[in-house]
Amino acid sequence: MIVPMKRAFIVVMERDKENAVRELRKLGLMHLEPVDGRGNAFDELSENKTRLEKAWFLLSDSKAAQQKRAFPPDEAVAFSRSVLELSGEIASLYAAIDEKTREIDRVSGWGDFDPVLLHTLAQNGIPLRLVELPAKRLATLPGEYILLDAGKGRVRALLFADRALELPDEAAEFAPSDRSLGQHQRELQSLREQLAEKQNKMVEYAGYADSLKPAIAALERELAFETLHSGMNNEGPVSWFAGWIPARDAAALKTAAARLHWGLILDDPQEGEHPPTKIENPPAIRMVQPVFDFLGTVPGYREYDISGLFLFFFAFFFAMIFGDGGYGAILFIVGLSIFVKTRLSGKPTSDGIHLLLFMSGATVIWGILTGTWFGIAWEQLPAFLRAITVPWIANGNPESGDNIKVLCFIIGLAQLGVAHAKNFLRDWPSPRLVAQVGQIMMLGGIFFLVLNLVIDPERFPLPQWAPVSIGIGFALNFLFANFDDTKDLLRGIQASVLESLKNIVPVLLGVVNIFADVVSYIRLWAVGLAGLAISQTVNNMAGPLLGSFLLFIAGALLLVFGHGLNLVMALLSVIVHGVRLNMLEFSGHLGMEWSGYKYEPFADSVRTERG
């Protein structure tokens, strides 16, 4: 359920605003509208927070084993400066080593000599130049030279000539370095030793990484306080700020405002305003919340809370995509062990564990109904497992594949039908609800069209009423989808028709989209079938190995690896396909855009973030 919100404006005297912010944080009810902090205190807190976060990222990213250490929180900022300075020094050393390495590679082919000697000889009237050129062009060098090195068609020579003498086109002159090769190598070794010393220091610092977390949290609370304090709107001696509170908490805010002598205005959300979304559900439904948190999706304040429906249909999707009771049993055992361990430790179990138990239980049930256990062939299953299946969808039934496809389309019909039924109730008593009737009629006709085209035209002949239902549904949607409630019936229909004509291409494609959305549910069968095929392939590969004593271990490892990989792929498929059917097909028919942002009250114990 999406909790109703009230818009709140609080007015305080300028001299009281710091205390007002403190009291408001203690109250912990108000989701504040974003304000821009300003001033020296705000800037300093922002810079310190950035330093702490960068330092924590550097230390937590260390691949070295971290020994947990602690230091007082008030030393965190100074420590973070040391970490960042050390990181900068390490980066500079890496750059210097890279530059020095490239210079050594450049000069190493000319040997180890002191470049100062060339300069000294030139001052004494003996100009020398280092030249590299093709061996066949050696004779073209002007003047005398000493051959230094020859190999692979190119030669290096020491040429007795000054800069005024022009070299052949194919000759490349070498620019000596500012020091000898040996000196470069010694400096490189020194740089590497310095780098190792700095890296060891960073490893030592990494032991304090966990100590930065509470320091960052404390600084975030200070920054949230200073943001509101410094960014509060003011006019002369009066300051004010705005935000949102749950409607049920309005009385508590009124009481606090009266006690603290605040000016308070409470109002319902107006058209065009976008309050934050606070969702509250019983534990049986709330367990799906980790999925929404993982996706980072929040319904808009005026959209639907589909948590219950999402969970209900997601259980079908999860079970059919995994498609194997054996895999479900593994997940259930893992979830149950975590559940028991958590309970024995006296800690509350998370919604994620409840969700895992629920989904894995649904998968076990699907495996029971279909007789699918680790891809074992139907003939090799124990008799009691074959006896408890549902013959219509059991693996032993040659028609089970088509039957499961039909089941997929039935699930799609049910879910999309629920979407338009909810829209019907939303539009009541506006004539726009007739458009939802039209959508349901199109959906029903297209369902039978899908069975006819995708499954079997003989088994599912197209009813004569199906095209009629599609046509009438289209007409009703065309006439009422954009009905204007501010006008009478006739003028409202005229306005809707005009709007539909303006968008005639999307309106026509809407019928195609319904067909595509219904067909899209066949992915449940297809992905489940792919997983079953992989399981059976792994079994067929490992089976012959298990019959040999020497190869038994290899066969067992192959089974564990193959089925483990298949289980991971099934989990990814749930994220890609199972979530998609809820978040795109179902949500699309509901008209949801997931445009909301989470309710996060300004409080001591709640991290305030702006979405």
XYZ file of C-alpha atoms in Angstrom:
611
model
C 0.000 0.000 0.000
C 1.242 3.484 -0.872
C 0.900 5.625 2.255
C -1.017 8.925 1.747
C 1.159 12.025 2.134
C 0.655 15.590 3.321
C 2.651 18.579 2.161
C 4.097 20.510 5.088
C 5.474 24.060 5.322
C 7.271 25.026 8.528
C 8.016 28.670 9.355
C 10.428 29.663 12.154
C 12.184 32.791 13.330
C 15.650 33.203 11.861
C 17.225 33.086 15.313
C 15.518 29.740 16.034
C 16.277 27.905 12.795
C 19.257 25.921 14.103
C 17.230 24.598 17.012
C 14.307 23.962 14.639
C 16.481 21.790 12.401
C 17.719 19.858 15.438
C 14.171 19.266 16.712
C 12.941 18.288 13.264
C 15.671 15.670 13.000
C 14.701 14.258 16.395
C 11.093 14.057 15.211
C 12.163 12.002 12.163
C 8.929 12.370 10.167
C 9.537 14.868 7.393
C 10.948 14.114 3.952
C 12.501 17.439 3.048
C 12.423 18.974 -0.359
C 15.985 19.365 -1.685
C 17.764 22.579 -0.728
C 21.220 23.792 -1.706
C 23.584 24.181 1.218
C 25.935 27.144 1.316
C 28.548 28.790 3.492
C 31.999 27.861 4.790
C 30.739 25.200 7.205
C 28.779 23.456 4.440
C 31.726 23.595 2.029
C 34.108 22.172 4.629
C 31.743 19.322 5.504
C 31.232 18.529 1.802
C 34.987 18.436 1.172
C 35.604 16.257 4.224
C 32.843 13.843 3.177
C 34.367 13.573 -0.298
C 37.803 12.890 1.212
C 36.433 10.204 3.511
C 34.541 8.467 0.699
C 37.574 8.522 -1.605
C 39.812 7.180 1.172
C 37.321 4.429 2.029
C 37.053 3.435 -1.634
C 40.843 3.244 -1.970
C 41.263 1.174 1.190
C 38.289 -1.136 0.688
C 39.459 -1.836 -2.879
C 42.778 -3.127 -1.565
C 43.339 -6.761 -2.476
C 45.488 -7.294 0.617
C 44.089 -9.164 3.591
C 42.709 -6.496 5.891
C 43.277 -6.705 9.625
C 40.514 -4.685 11.263
C 41.766 -1.756 13.317
C 40.024 1.230 14.834
C 40.733 4.864 15.587
C 38.640 7.671 17.092
C 36.089 9.127 14.636
C 37.462 12.651 15.115
C 40.728 11.494 13.530
C 38.988 10.200 10.395
C 39.346 13.385 8.342
C 43.083 13.735 9.101
C 43.561 10.040 8.352
C 41.710 10.365 5.029
C 44.045 13.212 4.041
C 47.031 10.949 4.726
C 45.463 8.179 2.630
C 44.805 10.502 -0.309
C 48.297 12.000 -0.113
C 49.801 8.519 -0.069
C 47.612 7.524 -3.008
C 48.835 10.562 -4.924
C 52.449 9.670 -4.165
C 51.875 6.103 -5.371
C 50.299 7.385 -8.592
C 53.254 9.737 -9.151
C 55.714 6.889 -8.604
C 53.845 4.704 -11.113
C 54.052 7.545 -13.649
C 57.747 8.101 -12.950
C 58.486 4.369 -13.261
C 56.612 4.216 -16.549
C 58.504 7.228 -17.891
C 61.851 5.891 -16.683
C 61.144 2.441 -18.185
C 60.335 3.965 -21.560
C 63.531 6.024 -21.482
C 65.614 2.942 -20.628
C 64.008 1.052 -23.517
C 64.882 3.945 -25.814
C 68.555 4.254 -24.889
C 69.452 0.653 -23.974
C 70.313 -0.286 -27.564
C 73.166 2.295 -27.611
C 74.905 0.860 -24.580
C 75.945 2.387 -21.274
C 77.914 5.625 -21.756
C 78.031 9.044 -20.156
C 76.327 11.609 -22.430
C 78.454 14.336 -20.825
C 81.462 12.970 -22.745
C 79.805 13.790 -26.071
C 79.258 17.361 -24.920
C 82.860 17.639 -23.676
C 84.299 16.349 -26.961
C 82.148 18.761 -28.957
C 83.495 21.663 -26.874
C 87.008 20.491 -27.701
C 86.382 20.507 -31.423
C 85.385 16.892 -31.901
C 81.646 16.942 -32.744
C 80.032 13.509 -32.640
C 76.558 12.379 -33.705
C 74.771 9.050 -33.080
C 73.040 7.780 -36.218
C 70.907 4.750 -37.116
C 70.166 3.785 -40.727
C 69.732 0.799 -43.085
C 72.939 -1.202 -43.518
C 72.815 -0.797 -47.282
C 72.877 3.007 -46.854
C 75.918 3.044 -44.584
C 78.173 4.202 -47.405
C 76.065 7.356 -47.881
C 77.095 8.751 -44.491
C 79.094 11.933 -44.992
C 82.439 12.019 -43.228
C 84.118 9.508 -40.983
C 82.281 7.191 -38.637
C 82.731 4.303 -36.245
C 80.369 1.328 -36.605
C 78.852 0.559 -33.208
C 76.276 -2.148 -33.871
C 74.865 -4.071 -36.817
C 71.893 -6.372 -36.987
C 68.633 -7.168 -38.835
C 69.393 -4.859 -41.731
C 70.051 -1.716 -39.641
C 73.257 -0.336 -38.187
C 74.231 2.193 -35.528
C 77.220 4.433 -36.072
C 79.168 7.199 -34.342
C 79.552 9.946 -36.951
C 82.317 12.590 -36.757
C 80.316 15.577 -38.008
C 78.739 18.746 -36.663
C 75.058 19.726 -36.846
C 75.503 21.680 -40.044
C 76.212 18.520 -42.019
C 72.993 17.111 -43.520
C 72.264 13.397 -43.017
C 70.836 11.019 -45.652
C 67.019 10.804 -45.753
C 66.866 7.299 -44.296
C 69.191 8.084 -41.383
C 67.657 8.687 -37.957
C 69.704 10.644 -35.433
C 69.565 9.484 -31.822
C 69.153 12.149 -29.141
C 71.277 11.121 -26.143
C 69.658 11.080 -22.727
C 70.667 13.421 -19.927
C 72.351 10.585 -18.001
C 73.873 7.188 -18.561
C 71.963 3.928 -18.918
C 73.401 2.667 -15.640
C 72.246 5.781 -13.817
C 68.756 5.377 -15.298
C 68.646 1.758 -14.110
C 69.756 2.710 -10.606
C 67.101 5.404 -10.445
C 64.469 2.942 -11.667
C 65.424 0.529 -8.906
C 65.147 3.346 -6.363
C 61.701 4.300 -7.654
C 60.531 0.701 -7.361
C 61.791 0.491 -3.799
C 59.956 3.699 -2.927
C 56.798 2.337 -4.545
C 57.016 -0.911 -2.554
C 57.430 1.099 0.648
C 54.398 3.272 -0.151
C 52.305 0.246 -1.116
C 53.164 -1.482 2.160
C 52.051 1.661 3.955
C 48.777 1.588 2.034
C 48.273 -2.059 3.049
C 48.756 -0.982 6.655
C 46.214 1.802 6.188
C 43.753 -0.708 4.673
C 43.334 -2.232 8.108
C 41.459 0.909 9.128
C 38.957 0.799 6.256
C 36.011 -0.314 8.389
C 36.652 2.539 10.838
C 35.818 5.014 8.098
C 32.240 3.748 7.700
C 30.838 5.163 10.966
C 32.835 8.336 10.376
C 31.246 8.740 6.943
C 27.775 8.070 8.381
C 28.319 10.650 11.139
C 29.564 13.203 8.641
C 26.563 12.578 6.386
C 24.267 13.377 9.300
C 26.190 16.574 9.991
C 26.078 17.494 6.313
C 22.323 16.854 6.113
C 21.859 19.126 9.145
C 24.054 21.878 7.727
C 22.439 21.578 4.275
C 19.026 22.352 5.714
C 20.336 24.924 8.178
C 22.318 26.898 5.604
C 19.983 26.328 2.650
C 16.737 27.229 4.391
C 14.698 29.920 2.634
C 14.520 33.164 4.533
C 12.961 36.589 4.296
C 14.187 39.049 6.908
C 13.721 37.580 10.390
C 11.695 34.591 9.129
C 12.904 31.290 7.655
C 10.942 28.401 6.229
C 11.277 25.008 4.601
C 8.957 22.482 2.970
C 8.607 18.735 2.747
C 6.284 15.745 2.987
C 5.022 13.634 5.872
C 2.713 10.609 6.021
C -0.845 11.847 6.564
C -1.180 9.708 9.684
C 1.760 11.582 11.268
C 0.223 15.016 10.733
C -1.073 15.130 14.326
C 2.412 14.459 15.742
C 3.879 17.272 13.629
C 1.108 19.642 14.745
C 1.839 18.854 18.386
C 5.558 19.482 17.902
C 4.906 22.717 16.011
C 2.649 24.008 18.801
C 5.220 23.117 21.476
C 8.118 24.721 19.609
C 6.160 27.754 18.333
C 6.572 26.937 14.658
C 4.282 28.155 11.962
C 2.837 25.088 10.196
C 0.795 24.667 7.028
C -0.452 21.207 6.008
C -2.063 20.512 2.656
C -2.969 17.613 0.390
C -0.778 17.008 -2.679
C -1.885 19.171 -5.563
C -2.091 18.221 -9.223
C 1.401 18.364 -10.688
C 3.155 17.807 -7.354
C 5.156 14.616 -6.858
C 5.324 13.446 -3.231
C 7.782 10.725 -2.208
C 6.505 7.155 -2.134
C 6.304 5.247 1.136
C 5.181 1.640 0.752
C 3.919 -0.436 3.663
C 2.885 -4.061 3.304
C 2.472 -7.046 5.640
C 5.512 -9.349 5.904
C 3.979 -11.916 3.535
C 4.032 -9.327 0.735
C 6.942 -7.200 1.914
C 9.362 -10.041 1.149
C 9.343 -8.992 -2.526
C 10.835 -5.595 -1.649
C 14.459 -6.776 -2.140
C 13.653 -7.283 -5.832
C 12.512 -3.660 -6.171
C 15.556 -2.486 -4.195
C 17.827 -4.484 -6.516
C 16.170 -2.958 -9.574
C 16.158 0.512 -8.023
C 12.502 1.024 -8.968
C 9.917 2.975 -6.989
C 6.328 3.503 -8.149
C 5.126 7.067 -8.458
C 2.940 8.385 -5.660
C -0.139 8.221 -7.916
C 0.787 4.866 -9.463
C -0.008 1.382 -8.184
C 1.720 -0.590 -5.482
C 1.876 -3.931 -7.301
C 3.952 -5.710 -4.643
C 1.351 -8.433 -4.005
C 0.599 -9.099 -7.668
C 4.294 -8.921 -8.537
C 5.058 -11.555 -5.888
C 2.185 -13.825 -6.960
C 3.099 -13.911 -10.644
C 6.844 -13.809 -9.964
C 6.484 -17.128 -8.108
C 5.090 -18.700 -11.319
C 7.841 -17.143 -13.428
C 10.607 -18.206 -11.048
C 9.365 -21.795 -10.808
C 8.822 -22.250 -14.552
C 12.158 -20.696 -15.534
C 14.136 -22.804 -13.053
C 11.833 -25.633 -14.048
C 13.509 -28.232 -11.848
C 12.413 -29.429 -8.445
C 15.965 -30.558 -7.651
C 17.323 -27.062 -8.138
C 14.466 -25.700 -6.060
C 15.302 -28.150 -3.280
C 18.940 -26.995 -3.247
C 17.874 -23.351 -2.973
C 15.338 -24.221 -0.288
C 17.949 -26.050 1.800
C 20.345 -23.101 1.475
C 17.605 -20.646 2.456
C 16.437 -22.833 5.337
C 19.943 -23.211 6.752
C 20.434 -19.422 6.707
C 16.988 -18.969 8.271
C 17.733 -21.396 11.129
C 21.215 -19.985 11.723
C 19.841 -16.441 11.879
C 17.048 -17.415 14.260
C 19.430 -19.275 16.563
C 21.621 -16.183 16.744
C 18.630 -14.169 17.928
C 18.640 -11.874 14.885
C 15.542 -11.164 12.745
C 15.452 -12.898 9.378
C 15.565 -10.656 6.353
C 12.905 -10.322 3.656
C 15.456 -11.705 1.190
C 15.604 -15.036 3.032
C 11.806 -15.255 3.159
C 11.687 -14.542 -0.575
C 14.273 -17.254 -1.279
C 12.286 -19.808 0.711
C 9.044 -18.850 -1.016
C 10.489 -18.942 -4.542
C 12.435 -22.147 -4.025
C 9.319 -23.756 -2.525
C 7.352 -22.779 -5.630
C 10.101 -24.332 -7.773
C 9.920 -27.603 -5.825
C 6.152 -27.681 -6.364
C 6.645 -27.148 -10.111
C 9.153 -29.981 -10.159
C 6.630 -32.234 -8.390
C 3.871 -31.350 -10.852
C 6.025 -31.882 -13.957
C 8.299 -34.670 -12.743
C 11.480 -32.677 -13.366
C 14.363 -33.540 -11.023
C 17.934 -32.703 -12.088
C 17.046 -33.503 -15.710
C 16.613 -37.211 -14.950
C 14.769 -39.012 -17.755
C 11.087 -39.782 -17.090
C 11.654 -43.538 -17.331
C 14.405 -43.410 -14.704
C 12.425 -41.435 -12.136
C 11.216 -43.336 -9.054
C 7.627 -44.481 -9.384
C 6.369 -42.338 -6.507
C 7.692 -39.155 -8.204
C 5.918 -40.089 -11.443
C 2.731 -40.855 -9.525
C 2.391 -37.365 -7.962
C 2.730 -35.419 -11.226
C -0.081 -33.712 -13.115
C -0.324 -35.717 -16.360
C -1.328 -32.687 -18.430
C 2.106 -31.045 -17.930
C 4.201 -34.050 -16.834
C 7.393 -34.799 -18.763
C 6.082 -38.244 -19.608
C 3.252 -36.739 -21.651
C 4.288 -36.185 -25.313
C 1.928 -33.188 -25.457
C 3.249 -31.583 -22.273
C 5.338 -29.079 -24.258
C 2.303 -27.631 -26.025
C 0.299 -27.800 -22.816
C 2.900 -25.765 -20.947
C 2.843 -23.217 -23.775
C -0.927 -22.956 -23.301
C -0.349 -22.497 -19.575
C 2.124 -19.695 -20.318
C -0.466 -17.902 -22.431
C -3.126 -18.412 -19.750
C -0.802 -16.802 -17.192
C -0.219 -13.920 -19.615
C -3.981 -13.529 -20.192
C -4.596 -13.517 -16.447
C -1.853 -11.023 -15.606
C -2.651 -8.573 -18.402
C -6.360 -8.955 -17.672
C -5.720 -8.036 -14.028
C -3.859 -4.937 -15.230
C -6.841 -3.673 -17.217
C -9.259 -4.627 -14.436
C -7.252 -2.407 -12.068
C -7.358 0.378 -14.636
C -11.133 -0.125 -14.908
C -11.485 0.450 -11.158
C -9.126 3.410 -11.361
C -11.209 5.096 -14.074
C -14.551 4.476 -12.356
C -16.958 6.248 -12.819
C -15.413 8.114 -15.763
C -16.478 6.947 -19.246
C -12.778 6.263 -19.797
C -13.401 2.889 -18.174
C -15.079 1.816 -21.436
C -11.615 1.908 -23.036
C -10.459 -0.672 -20.484
C -13.419 -2.877 -21.435
C -12.192 -2.566 -25.005
C -8.664 -3.560 -23.975
C -9.991 -6.664 -22.201
C -12.064 -7.601 -25.275
C -9.016 -7.254 -27.516
C -6.967 -9.268 -25.060
C -9.507 -12.109 -25.013
C -9.759 -12.301 -28.804
C -5.996 -12.102 -29.283
C -5.474 -14.883 -26.728
C -7.373 -17.344 -28.927
C -5.592 -15.993 -32.005
C -2.250 -16.742 -30.326
C -3.347 -20.299 -29.494
C -4.410 -20.792 -33.095
C -1.206 -19.417 -34.637
C 1.420 -20.546 -32.147
C 0.134 -23.887 -30.804
C -2.051 -25.753 -33.300
C -4.839 -24.448 -35.594
C -6.599 -27.822 -35.488
C -6.481 -28.167 -31.734
C -7.389 -24.505 -31.204
C -9.557 -23.322 -34.104
C -10.172 -19.587 -34.010
C -13.654 -18.858 -32.611
C -15.835 -16.744 -34.893
C -16.382 -14.233 -32.132
C -12.625 -13.623 -31.574
C -12.087 -11.224 -34.548
C -15.351 -9.500 -33.658
C -14.184 -9.085 -30.059
C -10.892 -7.637 -31.259
C -12.667 -5.203 -33.599
C -15.230 -4.026 -31.040
C -12.517 -3.716 -28.385
C -10.415 -1.593 -30.713
C -13.388 0.668 -31.452
C -14.190 1.155 -27.756
C -10.563 1.957 -26.992
C -10.422 4.354 -29.948
C -13.557 6.193 -28.739
C -12.869 6.417 -25.007
C -9.126 6.090 -24.323
C -8.643 9.873 -24.240
C -12.080 10.870 -22.952
C -12.177 14.414 -21.479
C -14.057 14.321 -18.167
C -14.558 18.095 -18.224
C -16.955 17.773 -21.147
C -20.301 16.114 -21.676
C -20.497 12.611 -23.165
C -20.715 13.598 -26.842
C -18.028 16.295 -26.693
C -15.799 14.042 -24.593
C -16.020 11.275 -27.213
C -15.309 13.773 -29.994
C -12.201 14.988 -28.153
C -11.070 11.390 -27.598
C -11.548 10.489 -31.272
C -9.589 13.551 -32.332
C -6.750 12.657 -29.978
C -6.761 9.044 -31.234
C -6.556 10.254 -34.830
C -3.572 12.412 -33.937
C -1.847 9.305 -32.608
C -3.261 6.852 -35.133
C 0.015 4.943 -35.625
C 0.518 4.162 -31.888
C -3.197 3.328 -31.606
C -2.958 0.810 -34.439
C 0.274 -0.605 -33.087
C -1.467 -1.083 -29.745
C -3.261 -4.143 -31.155
C 0.046 -5.573 -32.363
C 1.596 -4.853 -28.973
C -1.108 -6.855 -27.193
C -0.407 -9.804 -29.499
C 3.345 -9.485 -28.897
C 2.881 -9.176 -25.133
C 0.770 -12.342 -24.926
C 3.235 -14.269 -27.097
C 6.066 -12.942 -24.911
C 4.954 -15.228 -22.076
C 6.122 -18.234 -24.102
C 9.599 -17.339 -22.850
C 8.700 -19.156 -19.618
C 8.443 -22.425 -21.523
C 11.431 -21.720 -23.765
C 13.874 -20.829 -20.986
C 12.687 -23.737 -18.835
C 13.125 -26.109 -21.791
C 16.638 -24.819 -22.394
C 17.555 -25.463 -18.766
C 16.128 -28.981 -18.958
C 18.133 -29.681 -22.124
C 21.352 -28.557 -20.426
C 20.606 -30.756 -17.400
C 20.017 -33.768 -19.616
C 23.195 -33.084 -21.608
C 25.252 -32.917 -18.413
C 23.709 -36.196 -17.245
C 24.447 -37.880 -20.585
C 28.070 -36.708 -20.498
C 28.658 -37.732 -16.886
C 26.680 -40.997 -16.969
C 29.320 -43.185 -18.705
C 32.028 -41.845 -16.372
C 30.111 -42.856 -13.262
C 30.226 -46.509 -14.326
C 34.016 -46.619 -14.055
C 35.730 -46.602 -10.652
C 38.703 -44.620 -11.961
C 36.562 -41.995 -13.691
C 33.893 -41.729 -10.997
C 35.408 -38.612 -9.426
C 35.634 -36.908 -12.833
C 31.982 -37.762 -13.524
C 30.889 -36.458 -10.125
C 32.801 -33.213 -10.648
C 31.224 -32.843 -14.092
C 27.749 -33.258 -12.578
C 28.411 -30.696 -9.867
C 29.952 -28.201 -12.277
C 27.366 -28.666 -15.027
C 24.307 -28.475 -12.795
C 25.861 -25.647 -10.771
C 26.441 -23.637 -13.936
C 22.906 -24.392 -15.118
C 21.509 -23.211 -11.778
C 23.412 -19.927 -12.036
C 22.181 -19.444 -15.621
C 18.618 -20.083 -14.448
C 19.029 -17.391 -11.801
C 20.213 -14.926 -14.451
C 17.273 -15.937 -16.655
C 14.873 -15.119 -13.822
C 16.354 -11.633 -13.606
C 16.208 -11.125 -17.370
C 12.890 -12.800 -18.234
C 10.901 -13.210 -15.032
C 11.428 -9.632 -13.904
C 10.823 -8.336 -17.432
C 7.311 -9.796 -17.640
C 6.381 -7.913 -14.471
C 8.275 -4.691 -15.105
C 7.523 -4.278 -18.824
C 4.539 -6.274 -20.057
C 2.445 -6.110 -16.873
C 3.537 -2.601 -15.873
C 3.066 -1.385 -19.437
C -0.573 -2.458 -19.473
C -1.025 -0.817 -16.082
C 0.382 2.392 -17.509
C 3.114 2.505 -14.846
C 6.315 4.472 -15.446
C 7.999 3.766 -12.091
C 8.619 7.477 -11.775
C 8.651 7.686 -7.982
C 11.330 8.332 -5.407
C 11.635 6.817 -1.963
C 10.325 8.469 1.216
C 13.382 9.154 3.394
C 12.655 11.271 6.463
C 15.181 13.687 7.925
C 16.218 11.808 11.064
C 19.173 10.900 13.261
C 19.094 7.229 12.350
C 18.187 7.493 8.643
C 20.668 8.252 5.945
C 19.221 11.060 3.856
C 19.767 10.842 0.121
C 18.302 12.810 -2.708
C 16.949 10.961 -5.733
